[in-house]
Coordinates of C-alpha atoms and ligand atoms in Angstrom, one line a residue:
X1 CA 14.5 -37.0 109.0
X2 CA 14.8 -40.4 110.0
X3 CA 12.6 -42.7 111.8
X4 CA 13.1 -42.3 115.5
X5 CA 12.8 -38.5 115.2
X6 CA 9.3 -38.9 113.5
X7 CA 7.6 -40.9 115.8
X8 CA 6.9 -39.1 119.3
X9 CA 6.4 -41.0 122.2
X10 CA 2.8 -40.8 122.7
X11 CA 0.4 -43.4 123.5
X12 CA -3.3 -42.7 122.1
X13 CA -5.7 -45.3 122.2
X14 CA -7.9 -45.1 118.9
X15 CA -11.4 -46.8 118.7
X16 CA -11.9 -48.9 115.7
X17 CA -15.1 -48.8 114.7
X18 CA -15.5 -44.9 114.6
X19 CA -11.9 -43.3 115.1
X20 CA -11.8 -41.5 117.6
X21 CA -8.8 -41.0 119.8
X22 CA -8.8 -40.8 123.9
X23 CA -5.4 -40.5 125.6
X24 CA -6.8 -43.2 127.4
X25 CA -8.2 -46.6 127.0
X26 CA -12.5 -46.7 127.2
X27 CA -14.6 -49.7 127.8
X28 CA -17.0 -48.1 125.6
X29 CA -16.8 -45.8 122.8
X30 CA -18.2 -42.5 123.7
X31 CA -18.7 -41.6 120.1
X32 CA -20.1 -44.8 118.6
X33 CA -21.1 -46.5 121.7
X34 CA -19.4 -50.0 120.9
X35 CA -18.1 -52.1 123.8
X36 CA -14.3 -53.0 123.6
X37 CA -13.2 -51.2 120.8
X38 CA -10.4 -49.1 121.7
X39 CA -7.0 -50.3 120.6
X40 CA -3.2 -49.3 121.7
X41 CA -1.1 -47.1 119.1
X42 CA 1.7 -45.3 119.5
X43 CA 1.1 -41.7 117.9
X44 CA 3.0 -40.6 115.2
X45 CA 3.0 -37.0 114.5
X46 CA 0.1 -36.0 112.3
X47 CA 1.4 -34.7 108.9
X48 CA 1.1 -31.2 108.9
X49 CA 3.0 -31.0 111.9
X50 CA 5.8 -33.5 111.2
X51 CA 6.7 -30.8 108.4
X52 CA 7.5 -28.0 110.9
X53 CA 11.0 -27.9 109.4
X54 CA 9.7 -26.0 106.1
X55 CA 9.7 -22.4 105.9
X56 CA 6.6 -21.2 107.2
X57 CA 3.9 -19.8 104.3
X58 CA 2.8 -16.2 104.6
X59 CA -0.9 -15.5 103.3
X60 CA -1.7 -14.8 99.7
X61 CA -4.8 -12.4 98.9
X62 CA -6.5 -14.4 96.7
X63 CA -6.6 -12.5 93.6
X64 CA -2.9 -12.9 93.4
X65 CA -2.7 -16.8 93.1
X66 CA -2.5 -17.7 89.7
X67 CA -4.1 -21.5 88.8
X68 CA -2.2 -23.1 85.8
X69 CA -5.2 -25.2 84.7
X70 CA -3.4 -28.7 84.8
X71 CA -4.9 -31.4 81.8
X72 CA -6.8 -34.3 82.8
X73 CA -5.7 -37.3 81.7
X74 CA -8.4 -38.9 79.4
X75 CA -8.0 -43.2 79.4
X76 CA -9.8 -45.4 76.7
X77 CA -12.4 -45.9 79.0
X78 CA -15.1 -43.4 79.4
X79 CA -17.2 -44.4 81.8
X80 CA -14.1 -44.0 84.6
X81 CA -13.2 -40.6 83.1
X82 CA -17.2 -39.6 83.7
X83 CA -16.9 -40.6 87.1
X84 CA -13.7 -38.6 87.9
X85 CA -15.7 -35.9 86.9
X86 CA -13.9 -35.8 83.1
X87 CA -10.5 -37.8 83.4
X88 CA -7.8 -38.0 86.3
X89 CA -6.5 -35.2 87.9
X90 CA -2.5 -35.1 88.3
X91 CA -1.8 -34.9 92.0
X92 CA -4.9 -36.5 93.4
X93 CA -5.4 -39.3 95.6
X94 CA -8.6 -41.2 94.5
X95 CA -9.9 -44.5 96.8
X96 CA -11.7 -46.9 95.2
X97 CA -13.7 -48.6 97.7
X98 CA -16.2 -52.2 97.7
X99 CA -16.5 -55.2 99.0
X100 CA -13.7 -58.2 98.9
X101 CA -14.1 -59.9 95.3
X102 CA -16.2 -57.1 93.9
X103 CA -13.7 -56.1 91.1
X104 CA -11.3 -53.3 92.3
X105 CA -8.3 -54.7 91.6
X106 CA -9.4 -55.5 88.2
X107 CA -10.7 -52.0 87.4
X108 CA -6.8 -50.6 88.4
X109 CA -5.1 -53.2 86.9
X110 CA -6.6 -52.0 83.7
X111 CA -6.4 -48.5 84.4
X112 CA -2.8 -49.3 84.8
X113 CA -2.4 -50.6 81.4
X114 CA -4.1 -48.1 79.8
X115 CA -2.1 -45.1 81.4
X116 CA 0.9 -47.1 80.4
X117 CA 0.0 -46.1 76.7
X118 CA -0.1 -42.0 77.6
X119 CA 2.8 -41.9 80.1
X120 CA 5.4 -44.7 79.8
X121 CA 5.6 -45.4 83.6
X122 CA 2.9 -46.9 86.4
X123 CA 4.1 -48.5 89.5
X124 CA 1.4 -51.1 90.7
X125 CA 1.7 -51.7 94.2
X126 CA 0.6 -55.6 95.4
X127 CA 0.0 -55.4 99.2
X128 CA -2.5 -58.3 99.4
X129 CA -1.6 -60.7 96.3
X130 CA 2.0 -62.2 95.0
X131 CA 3.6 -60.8 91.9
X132 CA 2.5 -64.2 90.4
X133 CA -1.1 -64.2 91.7
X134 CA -1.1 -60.5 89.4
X135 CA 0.5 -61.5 86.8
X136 CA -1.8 -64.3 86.4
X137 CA -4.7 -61.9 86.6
X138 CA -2.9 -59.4 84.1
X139 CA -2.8 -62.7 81.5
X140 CA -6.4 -62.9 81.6
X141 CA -7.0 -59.6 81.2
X142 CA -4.4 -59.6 77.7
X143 CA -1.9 -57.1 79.5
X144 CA 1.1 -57.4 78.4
X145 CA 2.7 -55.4 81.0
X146 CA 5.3 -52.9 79.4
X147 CA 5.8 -50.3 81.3
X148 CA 3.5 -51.6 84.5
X149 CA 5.9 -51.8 87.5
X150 CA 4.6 -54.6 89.9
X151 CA 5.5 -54.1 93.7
X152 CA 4.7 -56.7 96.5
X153 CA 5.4 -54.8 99.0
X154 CA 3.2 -53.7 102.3
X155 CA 5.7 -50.9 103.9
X156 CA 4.8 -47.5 102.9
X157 CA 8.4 -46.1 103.5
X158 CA 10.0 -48.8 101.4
X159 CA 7.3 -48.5 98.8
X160 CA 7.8 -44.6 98.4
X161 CA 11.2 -45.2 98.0
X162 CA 10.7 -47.1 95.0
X163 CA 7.8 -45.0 93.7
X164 CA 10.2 -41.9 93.9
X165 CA 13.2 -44.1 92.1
X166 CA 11.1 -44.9 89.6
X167 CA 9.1 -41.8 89.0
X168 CA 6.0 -43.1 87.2
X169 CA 2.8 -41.4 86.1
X170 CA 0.7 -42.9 88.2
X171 CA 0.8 -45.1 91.1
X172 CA -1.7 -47.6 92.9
X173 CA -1.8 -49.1 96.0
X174 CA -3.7 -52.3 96.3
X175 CA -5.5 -52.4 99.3
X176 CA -4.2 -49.7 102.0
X177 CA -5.5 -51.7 104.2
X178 CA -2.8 -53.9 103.4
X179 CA 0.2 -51.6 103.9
X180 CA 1.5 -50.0 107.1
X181 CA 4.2 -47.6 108.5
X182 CA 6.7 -49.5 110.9
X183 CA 7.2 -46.6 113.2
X184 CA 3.6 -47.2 114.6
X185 CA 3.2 -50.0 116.8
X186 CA -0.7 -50.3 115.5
X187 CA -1.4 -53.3 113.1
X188 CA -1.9 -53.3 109.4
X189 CA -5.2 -52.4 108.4
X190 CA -6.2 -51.0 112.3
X191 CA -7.7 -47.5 111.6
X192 CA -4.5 -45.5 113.3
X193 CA -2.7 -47.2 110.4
X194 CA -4.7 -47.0 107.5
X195 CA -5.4 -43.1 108.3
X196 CA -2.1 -42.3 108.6
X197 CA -0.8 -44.7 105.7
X198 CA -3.5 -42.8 103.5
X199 CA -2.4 -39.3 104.9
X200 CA 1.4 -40.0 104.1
X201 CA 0.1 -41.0 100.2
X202 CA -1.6 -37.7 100.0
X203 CA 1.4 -35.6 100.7
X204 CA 3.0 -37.5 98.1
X205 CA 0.6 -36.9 95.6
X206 CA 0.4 -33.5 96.4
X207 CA 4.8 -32.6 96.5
X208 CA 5.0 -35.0 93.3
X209 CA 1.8 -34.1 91.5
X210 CA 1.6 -37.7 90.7
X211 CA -1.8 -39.5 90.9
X212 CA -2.8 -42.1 93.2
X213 CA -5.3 -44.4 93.6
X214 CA -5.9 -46.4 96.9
X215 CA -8.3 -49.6 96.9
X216 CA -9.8 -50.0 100.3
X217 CA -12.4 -53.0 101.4
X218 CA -15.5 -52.3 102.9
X219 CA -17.3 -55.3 104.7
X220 CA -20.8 -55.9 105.2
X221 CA -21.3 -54.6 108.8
X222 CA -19.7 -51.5 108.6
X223 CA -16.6 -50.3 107.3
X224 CA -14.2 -51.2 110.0
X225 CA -11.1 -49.1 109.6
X226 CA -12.5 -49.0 105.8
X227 CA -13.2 -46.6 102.8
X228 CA -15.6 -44.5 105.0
X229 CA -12.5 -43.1 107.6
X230 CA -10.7 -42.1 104.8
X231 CA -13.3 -40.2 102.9
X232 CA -12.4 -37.1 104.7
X233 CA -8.8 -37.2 103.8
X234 CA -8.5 -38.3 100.3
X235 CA -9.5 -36.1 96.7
X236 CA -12.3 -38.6 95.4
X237 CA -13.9 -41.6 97.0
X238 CA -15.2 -44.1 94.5
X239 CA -17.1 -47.4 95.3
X240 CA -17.6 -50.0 93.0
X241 CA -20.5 -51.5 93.7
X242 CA -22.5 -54.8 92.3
X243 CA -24.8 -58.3 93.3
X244 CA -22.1 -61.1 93.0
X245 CA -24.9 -63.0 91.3
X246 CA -25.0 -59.9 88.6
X247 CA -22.3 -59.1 86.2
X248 CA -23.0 -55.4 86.0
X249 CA -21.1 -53.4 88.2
X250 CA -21.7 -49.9 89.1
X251 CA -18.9 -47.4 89.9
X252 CA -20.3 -44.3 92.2
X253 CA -18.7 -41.1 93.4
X254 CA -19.1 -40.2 96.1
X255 CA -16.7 -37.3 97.0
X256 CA -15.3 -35.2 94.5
X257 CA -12.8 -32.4 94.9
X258 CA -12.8 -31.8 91.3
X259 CA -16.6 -32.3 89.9
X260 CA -19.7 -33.6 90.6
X261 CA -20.7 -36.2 92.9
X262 CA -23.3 -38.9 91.9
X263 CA -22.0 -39.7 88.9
X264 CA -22.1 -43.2 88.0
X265 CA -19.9 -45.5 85.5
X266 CA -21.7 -48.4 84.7
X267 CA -19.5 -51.9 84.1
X268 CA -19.9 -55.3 83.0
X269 CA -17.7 -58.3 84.5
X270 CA -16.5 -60.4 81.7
X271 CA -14.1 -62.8 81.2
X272 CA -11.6 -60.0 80.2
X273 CA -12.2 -58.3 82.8
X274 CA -14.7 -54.9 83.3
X275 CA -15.9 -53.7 80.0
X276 CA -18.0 -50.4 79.8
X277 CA -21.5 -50.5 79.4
X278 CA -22.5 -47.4 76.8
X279 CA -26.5 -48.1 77.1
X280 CA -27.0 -48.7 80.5
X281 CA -30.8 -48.8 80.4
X282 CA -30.9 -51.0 77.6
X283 CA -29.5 -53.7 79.9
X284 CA -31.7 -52.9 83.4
X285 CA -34.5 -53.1 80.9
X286 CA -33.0 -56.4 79.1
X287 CA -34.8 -59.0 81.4
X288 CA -38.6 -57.4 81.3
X289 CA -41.3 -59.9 80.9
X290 CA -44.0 -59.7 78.2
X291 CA -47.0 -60.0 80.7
X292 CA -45.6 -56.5 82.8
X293 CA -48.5 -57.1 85.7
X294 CA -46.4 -55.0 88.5
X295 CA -44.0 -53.9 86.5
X296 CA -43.4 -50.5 85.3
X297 CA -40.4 -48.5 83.6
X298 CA -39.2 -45.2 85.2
X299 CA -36.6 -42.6 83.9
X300 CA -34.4 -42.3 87.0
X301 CA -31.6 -39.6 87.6
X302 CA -27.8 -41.1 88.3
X303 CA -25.8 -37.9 88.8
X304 CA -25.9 -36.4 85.5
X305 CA -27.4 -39.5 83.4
X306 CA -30.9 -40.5 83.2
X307 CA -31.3 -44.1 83.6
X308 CA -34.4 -45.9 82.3
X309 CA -35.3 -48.6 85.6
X310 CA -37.5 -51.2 86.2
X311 CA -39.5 -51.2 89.3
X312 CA -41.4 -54.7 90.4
X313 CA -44.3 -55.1 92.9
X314 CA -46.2 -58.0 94.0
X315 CA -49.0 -57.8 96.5
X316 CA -50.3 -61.2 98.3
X317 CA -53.4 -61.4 100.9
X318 CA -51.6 -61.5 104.5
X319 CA -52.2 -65.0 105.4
X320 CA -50.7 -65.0 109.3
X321 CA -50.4 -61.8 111.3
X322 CA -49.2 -58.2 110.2
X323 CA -49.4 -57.2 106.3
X324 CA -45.3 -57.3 105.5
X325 CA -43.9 -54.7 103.7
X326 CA -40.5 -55.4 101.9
X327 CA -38.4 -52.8 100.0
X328 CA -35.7 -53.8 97.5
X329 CA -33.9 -50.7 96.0
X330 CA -35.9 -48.0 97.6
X331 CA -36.8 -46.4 100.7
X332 CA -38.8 -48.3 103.5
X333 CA -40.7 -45.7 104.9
X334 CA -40.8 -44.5 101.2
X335 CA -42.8 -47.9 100.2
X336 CA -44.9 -47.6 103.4
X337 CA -46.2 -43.7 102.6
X338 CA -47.0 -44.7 99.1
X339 CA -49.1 -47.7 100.3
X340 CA -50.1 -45.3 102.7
X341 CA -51.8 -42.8 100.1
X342 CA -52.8 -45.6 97.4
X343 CA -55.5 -47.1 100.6
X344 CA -56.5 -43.6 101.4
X345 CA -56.3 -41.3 98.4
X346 CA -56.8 -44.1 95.5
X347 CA -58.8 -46.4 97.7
X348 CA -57.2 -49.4 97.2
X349 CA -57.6 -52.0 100.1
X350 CA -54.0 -52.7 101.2
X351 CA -54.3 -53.1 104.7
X352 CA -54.4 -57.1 104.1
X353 CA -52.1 -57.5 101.8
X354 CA -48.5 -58.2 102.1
X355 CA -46.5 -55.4 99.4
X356 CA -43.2 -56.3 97.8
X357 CA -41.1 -54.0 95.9
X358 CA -38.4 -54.6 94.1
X359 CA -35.5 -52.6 91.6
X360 CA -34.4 -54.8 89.2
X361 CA -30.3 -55.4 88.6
X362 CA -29.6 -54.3 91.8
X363 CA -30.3 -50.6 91.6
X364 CA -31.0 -48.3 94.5
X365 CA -33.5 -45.6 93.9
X366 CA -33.6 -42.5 96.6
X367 CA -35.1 -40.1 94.8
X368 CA -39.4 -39.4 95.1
X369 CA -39.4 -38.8 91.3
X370 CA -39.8 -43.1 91.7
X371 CA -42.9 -42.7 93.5
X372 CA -45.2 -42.7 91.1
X373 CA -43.7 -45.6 89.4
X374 CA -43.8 -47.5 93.0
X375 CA -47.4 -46.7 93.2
X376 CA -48.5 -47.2 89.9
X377 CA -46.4 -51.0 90.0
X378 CA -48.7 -51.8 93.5
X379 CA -51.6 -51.0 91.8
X380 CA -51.0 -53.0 88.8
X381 CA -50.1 -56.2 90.9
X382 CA -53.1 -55.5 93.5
X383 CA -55.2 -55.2 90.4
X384 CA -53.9 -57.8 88.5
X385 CA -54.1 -55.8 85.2
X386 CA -51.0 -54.8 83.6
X387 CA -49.7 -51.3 82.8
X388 CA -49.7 -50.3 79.3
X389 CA -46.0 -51.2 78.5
X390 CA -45.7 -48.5 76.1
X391 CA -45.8 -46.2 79.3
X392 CA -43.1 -44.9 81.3
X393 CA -43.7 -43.7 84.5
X394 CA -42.5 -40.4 86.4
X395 CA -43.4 -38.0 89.2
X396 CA -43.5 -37.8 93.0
X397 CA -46.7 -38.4 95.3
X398 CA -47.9 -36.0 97.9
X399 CA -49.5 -37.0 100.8
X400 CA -52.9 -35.6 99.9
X401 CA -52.5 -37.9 96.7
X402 CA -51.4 -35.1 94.2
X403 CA -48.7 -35.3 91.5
X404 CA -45.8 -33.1 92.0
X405 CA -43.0 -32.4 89.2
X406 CA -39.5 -33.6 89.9
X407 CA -36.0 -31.9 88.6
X408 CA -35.0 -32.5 84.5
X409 CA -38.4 -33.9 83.5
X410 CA -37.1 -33.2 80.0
X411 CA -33.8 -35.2 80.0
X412 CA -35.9 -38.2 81.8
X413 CA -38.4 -38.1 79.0
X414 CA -36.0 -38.3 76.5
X415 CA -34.3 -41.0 77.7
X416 CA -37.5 -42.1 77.4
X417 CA -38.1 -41.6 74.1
X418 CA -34.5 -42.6 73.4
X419 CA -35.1 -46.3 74.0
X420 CA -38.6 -46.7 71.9
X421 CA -41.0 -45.8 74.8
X422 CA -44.4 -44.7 72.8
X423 CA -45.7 -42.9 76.4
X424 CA -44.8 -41.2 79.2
X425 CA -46.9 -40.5 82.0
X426 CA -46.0 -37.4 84.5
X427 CA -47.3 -34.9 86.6
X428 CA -49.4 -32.3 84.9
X429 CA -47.5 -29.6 87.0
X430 CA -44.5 -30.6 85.0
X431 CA -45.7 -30.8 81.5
X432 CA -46.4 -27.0 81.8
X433 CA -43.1 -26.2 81.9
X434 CA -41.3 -28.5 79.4
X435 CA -41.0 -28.2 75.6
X436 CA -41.6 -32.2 74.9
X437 CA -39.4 -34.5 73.1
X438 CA -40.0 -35.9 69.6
X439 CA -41.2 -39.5 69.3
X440 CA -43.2 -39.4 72.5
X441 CA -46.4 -38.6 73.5
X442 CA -46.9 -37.2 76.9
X443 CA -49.9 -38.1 78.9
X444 CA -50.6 -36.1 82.6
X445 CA -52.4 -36.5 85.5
X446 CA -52.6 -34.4 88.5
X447 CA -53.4 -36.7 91.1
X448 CA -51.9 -40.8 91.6
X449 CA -56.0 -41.4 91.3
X450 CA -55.9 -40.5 88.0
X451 CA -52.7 -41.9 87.5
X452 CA -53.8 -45.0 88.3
X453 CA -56.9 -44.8 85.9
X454 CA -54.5 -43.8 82.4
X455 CA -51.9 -45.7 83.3
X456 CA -53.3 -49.3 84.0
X457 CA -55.1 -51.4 81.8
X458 CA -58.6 -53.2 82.1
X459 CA -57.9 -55.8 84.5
X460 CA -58.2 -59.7 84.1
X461 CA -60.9 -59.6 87.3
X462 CA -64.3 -58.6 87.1
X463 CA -64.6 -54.7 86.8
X464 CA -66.9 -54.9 89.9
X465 CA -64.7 -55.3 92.4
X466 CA -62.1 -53.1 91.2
X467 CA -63.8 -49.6 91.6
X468 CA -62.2 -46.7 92.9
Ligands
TYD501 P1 -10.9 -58.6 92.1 O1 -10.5 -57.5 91.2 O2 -9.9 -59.5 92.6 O3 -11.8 -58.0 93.3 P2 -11.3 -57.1 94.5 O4 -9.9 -56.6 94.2 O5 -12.3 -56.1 94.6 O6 -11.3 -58.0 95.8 O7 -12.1 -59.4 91.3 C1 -12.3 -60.7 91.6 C2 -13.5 -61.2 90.9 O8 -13.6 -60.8 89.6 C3 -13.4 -62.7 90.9 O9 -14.5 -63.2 91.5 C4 -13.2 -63.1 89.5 C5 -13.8 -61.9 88.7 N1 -13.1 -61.7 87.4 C6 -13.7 -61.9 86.2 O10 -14.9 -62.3 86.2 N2 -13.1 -61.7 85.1 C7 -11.8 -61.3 85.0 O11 -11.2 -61.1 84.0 C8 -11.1 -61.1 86.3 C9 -9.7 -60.7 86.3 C10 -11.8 -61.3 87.5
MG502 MG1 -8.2 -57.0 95.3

């Protein structure tokens, strides 16, 4: 098939902020509602169709089809195998997604090295950087390079060619942004190309049984012809995630055709590049002050892995207008129901006091088993008293001020237990139903008042004002 009989003479425009296609050109996106987004490209026929010249494939009854259970491949480097759900999968297209400088070239550059040790063969594909600009990289990361096949190249025909020369055991394409078909008229990195650049790789992967991994950018505003167009088409979307400040870096799943979502990997950035971090909670917990006023230690859940986190609060008298509420790391109307309950269940006086919360190392929390935790660090900073630091904190608040359970109370306790915590305060619902950890001793409460009340110590102010 060559190139003119591919592309059919269609015009669509395609808007690039959303993707959708009109057959003709919008002022305004109907989908997304942005003003001027809608860009030229000449259509090229999707892929299914474009393969109208194989033999056509009857129905199978299911119980026929036979599944040859192919191996992962396991790397050196566990926390990427957890994410994947247990190791790559041969034949699937995996995107790796972040922001600009975040770290994904240097995550595949040393999954490259690393598969060259199980099959001899990888073809690294440099659509953004020089061959020099990686191999500098590659120095400071100690890779050698044997068996790494470097290509700067940005078209996707020319770079398949040499993929298909070279047959390797894996292949990755750094950024897909960055390539492009020439049959489309469409710019590199405009969302007609990137969709159908990242459709072309997944037929590959699929006829060669050859994994692929795809970096894509997202940017702050929105992922403009991004990672988040694509999810629908590729196997697993990744995104490497992190505070530029930070060194940790966290790598989430996000879609998985082959396991569980929510898994995380957790990362550090050193000078060698990402190293794995085997105790994540250890290091959220490294930085905790010894006077923990507003600070309190919850077991959260990241996909399968409990995490131990630490969750900050300050509260300050409102000294012009509105009380402010700010919410680092968890939900906004989260922090303002909790508030909500602690003035009118527990009593405390809220409404003049601006409330700041805050998950340390750059953590986003989005489950309610954090709201006790929330609560419990408010009313240690309104209070000014600190809570007992022997104590980690669990359970979700109800509206009427009652303690509910949350999922794997047990596997959050003995995280808990894991990393020395003498305590752990949940919700008295839950203790019923677990069998509890050794090294820990479990204290309940049914409602966030009483929560409150076991969980925080005498306070430096006069006891008088402080009853509830
Ligand atoms: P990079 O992989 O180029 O990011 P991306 O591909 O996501 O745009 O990572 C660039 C950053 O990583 C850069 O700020 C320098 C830092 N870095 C290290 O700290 N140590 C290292 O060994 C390497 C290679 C990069
Ligand atoms: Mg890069």
């Amino acid at each position: 098939m060559n190139k003119a009989e591919r592309a059919t003479p269609r015009t669509i425009y395609i808007c690039q902020q959303c993707g959708r296609e009109s057959l003709q050109w919008l002022g305004r996106c109907p989908s997304c509602q942005q003003w001027n987004t809608f860009v030229e490209t000449r259509a090229v026929a999707p892929v299914a169709a474009r393969g109208s010249s194989r033999p056509a494939k009857p129905a199978r009854e299911l119980s026929t089809v036979t599944v040859t259970t192919q191996d992962r491949i396991i790397l050196p480097l566990n926390e990427f195998n957890r994410v994947l759900g247990g190791g790559i999968v041969p034949g699937s297209l995996v995107l790796v997604g972040g922001e600009p400088g975040i770290g994904k070239s240097t995550l595949l550059l040393q999954v490259s090295a690393m598969m060259t040790a199980i099959h001899n063969k990888v073809v690294y594909v440099s659509g953004e950087e020089t061959e020099r600009q990686v191999k500098l990289r590659a120095e400071r990361l100690g890779i050698g390079g044997n068996g790494l096949f470097l290509l700067a190249e940005t078209d996707l025909d020319t770079i398949l060619e040499q993929v298909e020369a070279l047959s390797p055991g894996m292949v990755v394409v750094d950024s897909v942004q960055a390539v492009s078909i020439s049959d489309m008229e469409a710019s590199p990195g405009s969302i007609g190309q990137v969709r159908e650049c990242t459709s072309r790789l997944m037929q590959w992967t699929k006829s060669s049984g050859v994994p692929v991994f795809v970096t894509g950018h997202v940017t702050k505003e929105g992922a403009i012809a991004g990672p988040k167009t694509l999810e629908h088409i590729v196997d697993v979307v990744l995104y490497l995630e992190g505070e530029h400040f930070s060194a940790h870096r966290l790598l989430r799943c996000v879609k998985n055709r082959f396991g569980s979502t929510n898994e995380i990997g957790v990362f550090e950035m050193k000078e060698q590049g990402l190293a794995e971090v085997a105790n994540p909670s250890q290091i959220f917990l490294s930085q905790r002050g010894n006077d923990p006023v507003g600070s309190v230690v919850v077991p959260i859940l990241e996909g399968s892995r409990p995490l131990l986190v630490e969750i900050q609060a300050l509260t300050n008298p409102t000294s012009f207008g509105q009380p402010r509420r700010t919410a680092n790391g968890i939900d906004f109307n989260r922090l303002l129901l909790i508030t909500a309950v602690l003035s009118k269940r527990v009593g405390l006086k809220l409404g003049n006091q601006d409330v700041m919360v805050n998950v340390t190392g750059g953590l986003k929390i989005d489950e309610p088993a954090a709201d006790l935790g929330i609560a419990l660090a408010i009313a240690s900073s309104f209070r000014d008293s600190p809570i007992d630091p022997d104590f980690a904190v669990v359970g979700e608040v109800g509206l009427s001020g009652e303690l509910r359970s949350v999922t794997q109370l047990e596997r959050r306790v003995n995280e808990a237990a894991r990393l020395g915590f003498k305590r752990c305060l949940i919700p008295r619902s839950g203790a019923r139903v677990m069998s509890v950890p050794q090294g820990i001793q479990i204290v309940t409460a049914a409602t966030l008042r009483e929560a409150v009340r076991l969980g925080i110590l005498p306070g430096k102010q006069d006891a008088a004002d402080l009853t509830i």
